[in-house]
């Protein structure tokens, strides 16, 4: 009986495995095709300055709906693209799309909105990373001053001389630099004062628990204090409630990003959001 049961179990896993590897094969083929045909769109999530009560920028987040797979989340296809190296051509398509949106906003007379883009480790590590992103930015007549690069701790973990050099060069060109998902990597803090950083983005896993857990609150409080001592501004990610905003304000956090203000939205909706935000400026109190 046990044997029988074991075999069924095995058959079940085998089916799962077959299904997963089928999906993976399809994912790879579809992703290659999508990159060639540039069939991605970009959504933008506003970032709000607590002190100024203004939209101080947006984060660009890639979206993909495939004919065969339907909507695939970046949480699934980005790690896969990193494993296969497809992240490099994919990131260039994303940057092109962002530049095109920036140009469109400019043509519509909207004053330049700073845009942050996520940079994958493998992409950043390419020897010609700087040249290649600069070529795209220049091709579209965009300004590096308007762009911010979000790097994770994992990407800059090594704290090597070559990473420092690369970041300093980017900074001189006008790009702003932030560390994304701060607090989730197992990295040392030694890079914080060696790198030319503009922002630390506190990972949403901390933000989620600050109102319930005193020790999470203590950690966030310390991160903000430390960042400010180093003249780095702090963005809280994944902020969903008014209580979280209140607490973050008390802790002197600079910038809020999360569903509380807006989900990531398409470019056209973003322009409506910006317009409405201006209209309601006088009566607004974000808390
Ligand atoms: P991330 O850069 O840390 O982006 C934040 C993620 O949190 C986004 O998920 C965003 O939609 C989500 N989010 C924002 N506010 C809230 C909130 O209040 N509550 C909750 N529950 N979630 C919130 P998304 O768009 O699914 O992206 C996931 C990750 O995929 C990103 O994490 C980033 O690491 C990667 N990614 C997304 N777009 C790109 C891209 O264009 N290039 C690269 N290299 N990676 C990207
Ligand atoms: Mg990010
Ligand atoms: Mg993040
Ligand atoms: Mg994240």
mmCIF file of C-alpha atoms and ligand atoms in Angstrom:
data_model
loop_
_atom_site.group_PDB
_atom_site.id
_atom_site.type_symbol
_atom_site.label_atom_id
_atom_site.label_comp_id
_atom_site.label_asym_id
_atom_site.label_seq_id
_atom_site.Cartn_x
_atom_site.Cartn_y
_atom_site.Cartn_z
ATOM 1 C CA UNK A 1 0.000 0.000 0.000
ATOM 2 C CA UNK A 2 2.819 2.323 0.952
ATOM 3 C CA UNK A 3 4.523 1.605 -2.307
ATOM 4 C CA UNK A 4 1.367 2.374 -4.212
ATOM 5 C CA UNK A 5 0.930 5.594 -2.321
ATOM 6 C CA UNK A 6 4.542 6.515 -2.953
ATOM 7 C CA UNK A 7 4.130 5.999 -6.639
ATOM 8 C CA UNK A 8 1.072 8.224 -6.759
ATOM 9 C CA UNK A 9 2.971 10.863 -4.894
ATOM 10 C CA UNK A 10 5.791 10.544 -7.367
ATOM 11 C CA UNK A 11 3.392 10.743 -10.296
ATOM 12 C CA UNK A 12 1.948 13.911 -8.810
ATOM 13 C CA UNK A 13 5.349 15.573 -8.471
ATOM 14 C CA UNK A 14 6.291 14.443 -11.923
ATOM 15 C CA UNK A 15 3.193 16.106 -13.387
ATOM 16 C CA UNK A 16 4.012 19.292 -11.533
ATOM 17 C CA UNK A 17 7.559 19.185 -12.768
ATOM 18 C CA UNK A 18 6.448 18.657 -16.337
ATOM 19 C CA UNK A 19 4.039 21.546 -16.091
ATOM 20 C CA UNK A 20 6.677 23.819 -14.579
ATOM 21 C CA UNK A 21 9.306 22.993 -17.154
ATOM 22 C CA UNK A 22 6.773 23.486 -19.933
ATOM 23 C CA UNK A 23 5.964 26.910 -18.563
ATOM 24 C CA UNK A 24 9.642 27.709 -18.242
ATOM 25 C CA UNK A 25 10.300 26.778 -21.864
ATOM 26 C CA UNK A 26 7.365 28.878 -22.942
ATOM 27 C CA UNK A 27 8.502 31.744 -20.718
ATOM 28 C CA UNK A 28 11.937 31.761 -22.287
ATOM 29 C CA UNK A 29 10.581 31.694 -25.849
ATOM 30 C CA UNK A 30 7.935 34.315 -25.133
ATOM 31 C CA UNK A 31 10.366 36.586 -23.321
ATOM 32 C CA UNK A 32 12.846 36.518 -26.211
ATOM 33 C CA UNK A 33 10.065 37.367 -28.612
ATOM 34 C CA UNK A 34 8.719 40.119 -26.367
ATOM 35 C CA UNK A 35 12.156 41.737 -26.110
ATOM 36 C CA UNK A 36 12.548 41.718 -29.898
ATOM 37 C CA UNK A 37 9.119 43.209 -30.395
ATOM 38 C CA UNK A 38 9.448 45.499 -27.383
ATOM 39 C CA UNK A 39 6.024 44.444 -26.117
ATOM 40 C CA UNK A 40 6.395 45.774 -22.570
ATOM 41 C CA UNK A 41 4.766 48.741 -20.978
ATOM 42 C CA UNK A 42 5.938 50.889 -18.115
ATOM 43 C CA UNK A 43 3.915 51.883 -15.103
ATOM 44 C CA UNK A 44 4.916 54.719 -12.813
ATOM 45 C CA UNK A 45 4.451 54.990 -9.064
ATOM 46 C CA UNK A 46 4.528 58.481 -7.502
ATOM 47 C CA UNK A 47 6.877 59.271 -4.627
ATOM 48 C CA UNK A 48 5.659 61.936 -2.235
ATOM 49 C CA UNK A 49 7.817 64.245 -0.144
ATOM 50 C CA UNK A 50 6.367 64.401 3.387
ATOM 51 C CA UNK A 51 7.712 67.857 4.112
ATOM 52 C CA UNK A 52 6.773 69.531 0.821
ATOM 53 C CA UNK A 53 3.664 67.441 0.210
ATOM 54 C CA UNK A 54 4.731 67.259 -3.414
ATOM 55 C CA UNK A 55 5.311 64.558 -5.992
ATOM 56 C CA UNK A 56 9.080 64.534 -6.061
ATOM 57 C CA UNK A 57 9.446 61.733 -8.566
ATOM 58 C CA UNK A 58 8.152 58.415 -9.849
ATOM 59 C CA UNK A 59 9.511 54.882 -10.041
ATOM 60 C CA UNK A 60 9.311 53.114 -13.407
ATOM 61 C CA UNK A 61 8.099 49.504 -13.121
ATOM 62 C CA UNK A 62 7.926 47.191 -16.117
ATOM 63 C CA UNK A 63 4.690 45.388 -17.062
ATOM 64 C CA UNK A 64 4.283 42.492 -19.477
ATOM 65 C CA UNK A 65 1.251 40.735 -20.910
ATOM 66 C CA UNK A 66 2.181 37.855 -23.172
ATOM 67 C CA UNK A 67 -0.207 36.385 -25.759
ATOM 68 C CA UNK A 68 0.403 32.865 -24.539
ATOM 69 C CA UNK A 69 1.054 33.363 -20.821
ATOM 70 C CA UNK A 70 -1.184 36.295 -20.003
ATOM 71 C CA UNK A 71 0.076 38.831 -17.473
ATOM 72 C CA UNK A 72 3.426 37.802 -16.038
ATOM 73 C CA UNK A 73 4.639 39.719 -12.984
ATOM 74 C CA UNK A 74 8.134 41.245 -12.908
ATOM 75 C CA UNK A 75 8.654 39.205 -9.749
ATOM 76 C CA UNK A 76 8.622 36.167 -12.062
ATOM 77 C CA UNK A 77 10.235 37.281 -15.307
ATOM 78 C CA UNK A 78 12.908 39.653 -13.984
ATOM 79 C CA UNK A 79 14.743 36.966 -11.938
ATOM 80 C CA UNK A 80 14.401 34.652 -14.923
ATOM 81 C CA UNK A 81 15.805 37.307 -17.262
ATOM 82 C CA UNK A 82 18.705 37.755 -14.831
ATOM 83 C CA UNK A 83 19.483 34.036 -14.882
ATOM 84 C CA UNK A 84 19.483 33.854 -18.655
ATOM 85 C CA UNK A 85 21.225 37.140 -19.415
ATOM 86 C CA UNK A 86 18.098 38.401 -21.187
ATOM 87 C CA UNK A 87 18.003 41.149 -18.572
ATOM 88 C CA UNK A 88 20.522 43.176 -20.564
ATOM 89 C CA UNK A 89 18.509 43.618 -23.787
ATOM 90 C CA UNK A 90 15.318 43.795 -21.675
ATOM 91 C CA UNK A 91 16.703 46.638 -19.542
ATOM 92 C CA UNK A 92 17.617 48.561 -22.674
ATOM 93 C CA UNK A 93 14.073 48.237 -23.993
ATOM 94 C CA UNK A 94 12.767 49.475 -20.610
ATOM 95 C CA UNK A 95 15.129 52.462 -20.610
ATOM 96 C CA UNK A 96 14.073 53.359 -24.167
ATOM 97 C CA UNK A 97 10.398 53.261 -23.174
ATOM 98 C CA UNK A 98 11.045 55.431 -20.123
ATOM 99 C CA UNK A 99 12.939 57.970 -22.258
ATOM 100 C CA UNK A 100 10.069 58.022 -24.768
ATOM 101 C CA UNK A 101 7.566 58.732 -21.984
ATOM 102 C CA UNK A 102 9.778 61.506 -20.598
ATOM 103 C CA UNK A 103 9.876 63.128 -24.046
ATOM 104 C CA UNK A 104 6.109 62.834 -24.359
ATOM 105 C CA UNK A 105 5.569 64.498 -20.966
ATOM 106 C CA UNK A 106 7.916 67.285 -22.034
ATOM 107 C CA UNK A 107 5.977 67.801 -25.274
ATOM 108 C CA UNK A 108 2.774 68.057 -23.266
ATOM 109 C CA UNK A 109 4.366 70.850 -21.262
ATOM 110 C CA UNK A 110 4.674 68.994 -17.984
ATOM 111 C CA UNK A 111 7.730 70.074 -16.021
ATOM 112 C CA UNK A 112 10.336 67.354 -15.755
ATOM 113 C CA UNK A 113 9.422 64.617 -13.302
ATOM 114 C CA UNK A 114 12.429 62.712 -11.904
ATOM 115 C CA UNK A 115 12.174 59.028 -12.822
ATOM 116 C CA UNK A 116 13.901 56.177 -11.045
ATOM 117 C CA UNK A 117 14.630 52.928 -12.831
ATOM 118 C CA UNK A 118 15.579 49.572 -11.367
ATOM 119 C CA UNK A 119 18.975 48.290 -12.386
ATOM 120 C CA UNK A 120 19.681 44.566 -12.194
ATOM 121 C CA UNK A 121 23.037 43.353 -10.849
ATOM 122 C CA UNK A 122 24.116 41.635 -14.044
ATOM 123 C CA UNK A 123 23.313 44.734 -16.080
ATOM 124 C CA UNK A 124 25.249 47.042 -13.740
ATOM 125 C CA UNK A 125 28.238 44.697 -13.781
ATOM 126 C CA UNK A 126 28.737 44.958 -17.547
ATOM 127 C CA UNK A 127 31.963 46.778 -18.403
ATOM 128 C CA UNK A 128 30.145 48.993 -20.886
ATOM 129 C CA UNK A 129 27.126 49.635 -18.619
ATOM 130 C CA UNK A 130 27.726 53.391 -18.393
ATOM 131 C CA UNK A 131 28.406 53.876 -22.112
ATOM 132 C CA UNK A 132 25.371 51.906 -23.148
ATOM 133 C CA UNK A 133 22.843 53.584 -20.891
ATOM 134 C CA UNK A 134 24.334 56.957 -21.743
ATOM 135 C CA UNK A 135 23.952 56.239 -25.464
ATOM 136 C CA UNK A 136 20.232 55.550 -25.039
ATOM 137 C CA UNK A 137 19.657 58.574 -22.798
ATOM 138 C CA UNK A 138 21.460 60.858 -25.295
ATOM 139 C CA UNK A 139 19.696 59.314 -28.285
ATOM 140 C CA UNK A 140 16.351 60.385 -26.824
ATOM 141 C CA UNK A 141 17.649 63.756 -25.732
ATOM 142 C CA UNK A 142 16.911 62.991 -22.104
ATOM 143 C CA UNK A 143 18.945 64.328 -19.239
ATOM 144 C CA UNK A 144 20.746 62.096 -16.730
ATOM 145 C CA UNK A 145 19.782 64.719 -14.099
ATOM 146 C CA UNK A 146 16.196 63.522 -14.431
ATOM 147 C CA UNK A 147 17.119 59.875 -13.898
ATOM 148 C CA UNK A 148 17.793 57.949 -10.738
ATOM 149 C CA UNK A 149 19.248 54.452 -10.694
ATOM 150 C CA UNK A 150 17.933 52.010 -8.093
ATOM 151 C CA UNK A 151 20.534 49.407 -7.164
ATOM 152 C CA UNK A 152 19.980 46.707 -4.588
ATOM 153 C CA UNK A 153 22.408 46.008 -1.764
ATOM 154 C CA UNK A 154 23.245 42.745 -3.472
ATOM 155 C CA UNK A 155 24.486 44.622 -6.538
ATOM 156 C CA UNK A 156 26.895 46.853 -4.643
ATOM 157 C CA UNK A 157 27.678 44.354 -1.898
ATOM 158 C CA UNK A 158 31.302 43.844 -2.816
ATOM 159 C CA UNK A 159 32.127 47.468 -2.049
ATOM 160 C CA UNK A 160 35.053 47.168 -4.439
ATOM 161 C CA UNK A 161 37.109 49.998 -5.867
ATOM 162 C CA UNK A 162 35.600 49.406 -9.315
ATOM 163 C CA UNK A 163 32.037 49.773 -8.030
ATOM 164 C CA UNK A 164 32.932 52.990 -6.224
ATOM 165 C CA UNK A 165 34.512 54.336 -9.423
ATOM 166 C CA UNK A 166 31.485 53.435 -11.503
ATOM 167 C CA UNK A 167 29.099 55.110 -9.068
ATOM 168 C CA UNK A 168 31.188 58.260 -8.846
ATOM 169 C CA UNK A 169 31.274 58.471 -12.641
ATOM 170 C CA UNK A 170 27.494 58.076 -12.850
ATOM 171 C CA UNK A 171 27.051 60.726 -10.196
ATOM 172 C CA UNK A 172 29.308 63.141 -12.118
ATOM 173 C CA UNK A 173 27.246 62.539 -15.243
ATOM 174 C CA UNK A 174 24.195 63.669 -13.296
ATOM 175 C CA UNK A 175 22.453 60.393 -12.426
ATOM 176 C CA UNK A 176 21.123 60.032 -8.892
ATOM 177 C CA UNK A 177 21.783 56.793 -7.054
ATOM 178 C CA UNK A 178 19.616 54.950 -4.574
ATOM 179 C CA UNK A 179 19.842 51.703 -2.704
ATOM 180 C CA UNK A 180 16.651 49.676 -3.131
ATOM 181 C CA UNK A 181 15.169 47.142 -0.690
ATOM 182 C CA UNK A 182 17.500 48.434 2.019
ATOM 183 C CA UNK A 183 17.724 46.124 5.012
ATOM 184 C CA UNK A 184 17.111 42.869 3.154
ATOM 185 C CA UNK A 185 20.618 42.134 1.879
ATOM 186 C CA UNK A 186 23.308 40.579 4.003
ATOM 187 C CA UNK A 187 25.755 43.315 3.236
ATOM 188 C CA UNK A 188 28.014 45.333 5.454
ATOM 189 C CA UNK A 189 27.238 48.985 5.970
ATOM 190 C CA UNK A 190 30.744 50.058 5.015
ATOM 191 C CA UNK A 191 29.669 51.126 1.551
ATOM 192 C CA UNK A 192 27.234 53.733 2.852
ATOM 193 C CA UNK A 193 29.809 56.466 3.273
ATOM 194 C CA UNK A 194 32.010 55.376 0.377
ATOM 195 C CA UNK A 195 29.297 55.485 -2.249
ATOM 196 C CA UNK A 196 27.798 58.732 -3.548
ATOM 197 C CA UNK A 197 24.205 57.907 -2.581
ATOM 198 C CA UNK A 198 21.157 60.144 -2.808
ATOM 199 C CA UNK A 199 18.490 57.831 -1.371
ATOM 200 C CA UNK A 200 18.000 54.735 0.743
ATOM 201 C CA UNK A 201 14.754 52.929 0.125
ATOM 202 C CA UNK A 202 13.631 51.065 3.232
ATOM 203 C CA UNK A 203 12.192 47.737 2.170
ATOM 204 C CA UNK A 204 8.445 47.271 2.470
ATOM 205 C CA UNK A 205 8.916 44.270 4.783
ATOM 206 C CA UNK A 206 9.971 46.724 7.535
ATOM 207 C CA UNK A 207 7.313 49.279 6.687
ATOM 208 C CA UNK A 208 4.554 46.636 6.847
ATOM 209 C CA UNK A 209 5.285 45.969 10.504
ATOM 210 C CA UNK A 210 6.221 49.332 11.946
ATOM 211 C CA UNK A 211 2.810 50.012 13.420
ATOM 212 C CA UNK A 212 2.577 46.585 15.069
ATOM 213 C CA UNK A 213 6.100 45.731 16.148
ATOM 214 C CA UNK A 214 8.188 48.032 18.314
ATOM 215 C CA UNK A 215 11.451 46.433 17.280
ATOM 216 C CA UNK A 216 10.759 46.979 13.558
ATOM 217 C CA UNK A 217 9.965 50.564 14.421
ATOM 218 C CA UNK A 218 13.291 50.848 16.225
ATOM 219 C CA UNK A 219 15.150 49.528 13.186
ATOM 220 C CA UNK A 220 13.446 51.952 10.820
ATOM 221 C CA UNK A 221 14.087 54.807 13.237
ATOM 222 C CA UNK A 222 17.803 53.952 13.300
ATOM 223 C CA UNK A 223 18.059 53.576 9.532
ATOM 224 C CA UNK A 224 16.577 57.047 9.086
ATOM 225 C CA UNK A 225 18.891 58.567 11.698
ATOM 226 C CA UNK A 226 21.946 56.910 10.176
ATOM 227 C CA UNK A 227 21.026 57.928 6.626
ATOM 228 C CA UNK A 228 20.486 61.541 7.663
ATOM 229 C CA UNK A 229 23.856 61.681 9.412
ATOM 230 C CA UNK A 230 25.356 60.623 6.087
ATOM 231 C CA UNK A 231 23.246 63.217 4.184
ATOM 232 C CA UNK A 232 21.215 60.539 2.437
ATOM 233 C CA UNK A 233 17.442 60.914 2.069
ATOM 234 C CA UNK A 234 15.109 58.092 3.025
ATOM 235 C CA UNK A 235 12.233 56.666 0.992
ATOM 236 C CA UNK A 236 9.770 54.280 2.663
ATOM 237 C CA UNK A 237 8.456 51.628 0.245
ATOM 238 C CA UNK A 238 5.128 49.813 0.375
ATOM 239 C CA UNK A 239 3.314 52.373 2.530
ATOM 240 C CA UNK A 240 -0.366 51.469 2.598
ATOM 241 C CA UNK A 241 -1.973 53.125 5.609
ATOM 242 C CA UNK A 242 -2.365 56.535 7.188
ATOM 243 C CA UNK A 243 -0.942 55.210 10.465
ATOM 244 C CA UNK A 244 2.221 54.179 8.673
ATOM 245 C CA UNK A 245 2.530 57.656 7.114
ATOM 246 C CA UNK A 246 2.034 59.290 10.530
ATOM 247 C CA UNK A 247 4.652 57.151 12.181
ATOM 248 C CA UNK A 248 7.137 57.632 9.331
ATOM 249 C CA UNK A 249 6.620 61.382 9.554
ATOM 250 C CA UNK A 250 7.330 61.310 13.284
ATOM 251 C CA UNK A 251 10.503 59.399 12.539
ATOM 252 C CA UNK A 252 11.516 62.127 10.068
ATOM 253 C CA UNK A 253 11.303 59.940 6.955
ATOM 254 C CA UNK A 254 11.635 62.112 3.824
ATOM 255 C CA UNK A 255 9.657 60.362 1.107
ATOM 256 C CA UNK A 256 6.687 58.009 0.922
ATOM 257 C CA UNK A 257 5.951 55.507 -1.844
ATOM 258 C CA UNK A 258 3.108 53.025 -1.746
ATOM 259 C CA UNK A 259 -0.510 52.173 -2.416
ATOM 260 C CA UNK A 260 -1.569 54.747 0.188
ATOM 261 C CA UNK A 261 -0.967 57.443 -2.444
ATOM 262 C CA UNK A 262 -1.061 55.421 -5.641
ATOM 263 C CA UNK A 263 -0.378 52.065 -7.216
ATOM 264 C CA UNK A 264 1.990 52.040 -10.192
ATOM 265 C CA UNK A 265 -0.095 53.500 -13.074
ATOM 266 C CA UNK A 266 0.276 53.953 -16.842
ATOM 267 C CA UNK A 267 1.845 57.165 -18.148
ATOM 268 C CA UNK A 268 -1.477 58.797 -19.120
ATOM 269 C CA UNK A 269 -2.991 58.143 -15.689
ATOM 270 C CA UNK A 270 0.132 59.529 -14.090
ATOM 271 C CA UNK A 271 -0.404 62.838 -15.881
ATOM 272 C CA UNK A 272 -3.971 62.950 -14.484
ATOM 273 C CA UNK A 273 -2.611 62.169 -11.030
ATOM 274 C CA UNK A 274 -0.068 65.003 -11.295
ATOM 275 C CA UNK A 275 -2.752 67.437 -12.451
ATOM 276 C CA UNK A 276 -5.183 66.493 -9.674
ATOM 277 C CA UNK A 277 -2.425 66.718 -7.100
ATOM 278 C CA UNK A 278 -1.734 70.324 -8.174
ATOM 279 C CA UNK A 279 -5.432 71.265 -8.177
ATOM 280 C CA UNK A 280 -5.905 70.045 -4.611
ATOM 281 C CA UNK A 281 -2.624 71.483 -3.391
ATOM 282 C CA UNK A 282 -4.141 74.207 -1.182
ATOM 283 C CA UNK A 283 -6.527 72.060 0.788
ATOM 284 C CA UNK A 284 -4.191 69.109 1.004
ATOM 285 C CA UNK A 285 -2.875 67.697 4.200
ATOM 286 C CA UNK A 286 -1.429 64.282 3.532
ATOM 287 C CA UNK A 287 -1.976 63.127 7.091
HETATM 288 P P1 LIG B 1 10.987 47.118 -6.269
HETATM 289 O O1 LIG B 1 11.904 47.885 -7.148
HETATM 290 O O2 LIG B 1 11.327 47.079 -4.823
HETATM 291 O O3 LIG B 1 9.547 47.734 -6.521
HETATM 292 C C1 LIG B 1 8.543 47.848 -5.558
HETATM 293 C C2 LIG B 1 7.458 46.826 -5.752
HETATM 294 O O4 LIG B 1 6.470 46.980 -4.730
HETATM 295 C C3 LIG B 1 6.678 46.938 -7.072
HETATM 296 O O5 LIG B 1 6.270 45.633 -7.456
HETATM 297 C C4 LIG B 1 5.458 47.767 -6.651
HETATM 298 O O6 LIG B 1 4.352 47.595 -7.519
HETATM 299 C C5 LIG B 1 5.200 47.186 -5.293
HETATM 300 N N1 LIG B 1 4.483 48.123 -4.397
HETATM 301 C C6 LIG B 1 4.551 49.471 -4.358
HETATM 302 N N2 LIG B 1 3.802 49.970 -3.372
HETATM 303 C C7 LIG B 1 3.220 48.926 -2.747
HETATM 304 C C8 LIG B 1 2.316 48.803 -1.610
HETATM 305 O O7 LIG B 1 1.900 49.775 -0.986
HETATM 306 N N3 LIG B 1 1.961 47.535 -1.252
HETATM 307 C C9 LIG B 1 2.410 46.423 -1.925
HETATM 308 N N4 LIG B 1 1.987 45.226 -1.496
HETATM 309 N N5 LIG B 1 3.264 46.496 -2.973
HETATM 310 C C10 LIG B 1 3.663 47.743 -3.379
HETATM 311 P P2 LIG B 1 6.447 45.091 -8.944
HETATM 312 O O8 LIG B 1 6.134 46.190 -9.917
HETATM 313 O O9 LIG B 1 5.695 43.821 -9.044
HETATM 314 O O10 LIG B 1 8.004 44.805 -9.056
HETATM 315 C C11 LIG B 1 8.634 43.852 -8.253
HETATM 316 C C12 LIG B 1 10.136 43.927 -8.375
HETATM 317 O O11 LIG B 1 10.527 43.581 -9.718
HETATM 318 C C13 LIG B 1 10.706 45.324 -8.150
HETATM 319 O O12 LIG B 1 10.877 45.577 -6.772
HETATM 320 C C14 LIG B 1 12.031 45.203 -8.888
HETATM 321 O O13 LIG B 1 12.974 44.537 -8.114
HETATM 322 C C15 LIG B 1 11.646 44.349 -10.071
HETATM 323 N N6 LIG B 1 11.336 45.220 -11.221
HETATM 324 C C16 LIG B 1 10.161 45.815 -11.551
HETATM 325 N N7 LIG B 1 10.290 46.557 -12.660
HETATM 326 C C17 LIG B 1 11.603 46.441 -13.042
HETATM 327 C C18 LIG B 1 12.372 46.975 -14.127
HETATM 328 O O14 LIG B 1 11.882 47.768 -14.959
HETATM 329 N N8 LIG B 1 13.698 46.596 -14.192
HETATM 330 C C19 LIG B 1 14.265 45.764 -13.281
HETATM 331 N N9 LIG B 1 15.566 45.455 -13.412
HETATM 332 N N10 LIG B 1 13.567 45.265 -12.245
HETATM 333 C C20 LIG B 1 12.254 45.597 -12.121
HETATM 334 MG MG1 LIG B 2 12.789 49.709 -7.017
HETATM 335 MG MG1 LIG B 3 12.227 48.054 -3.447
HETATM 336 MG MG1 LIG B 4 11.172 45.226 -3.331
#
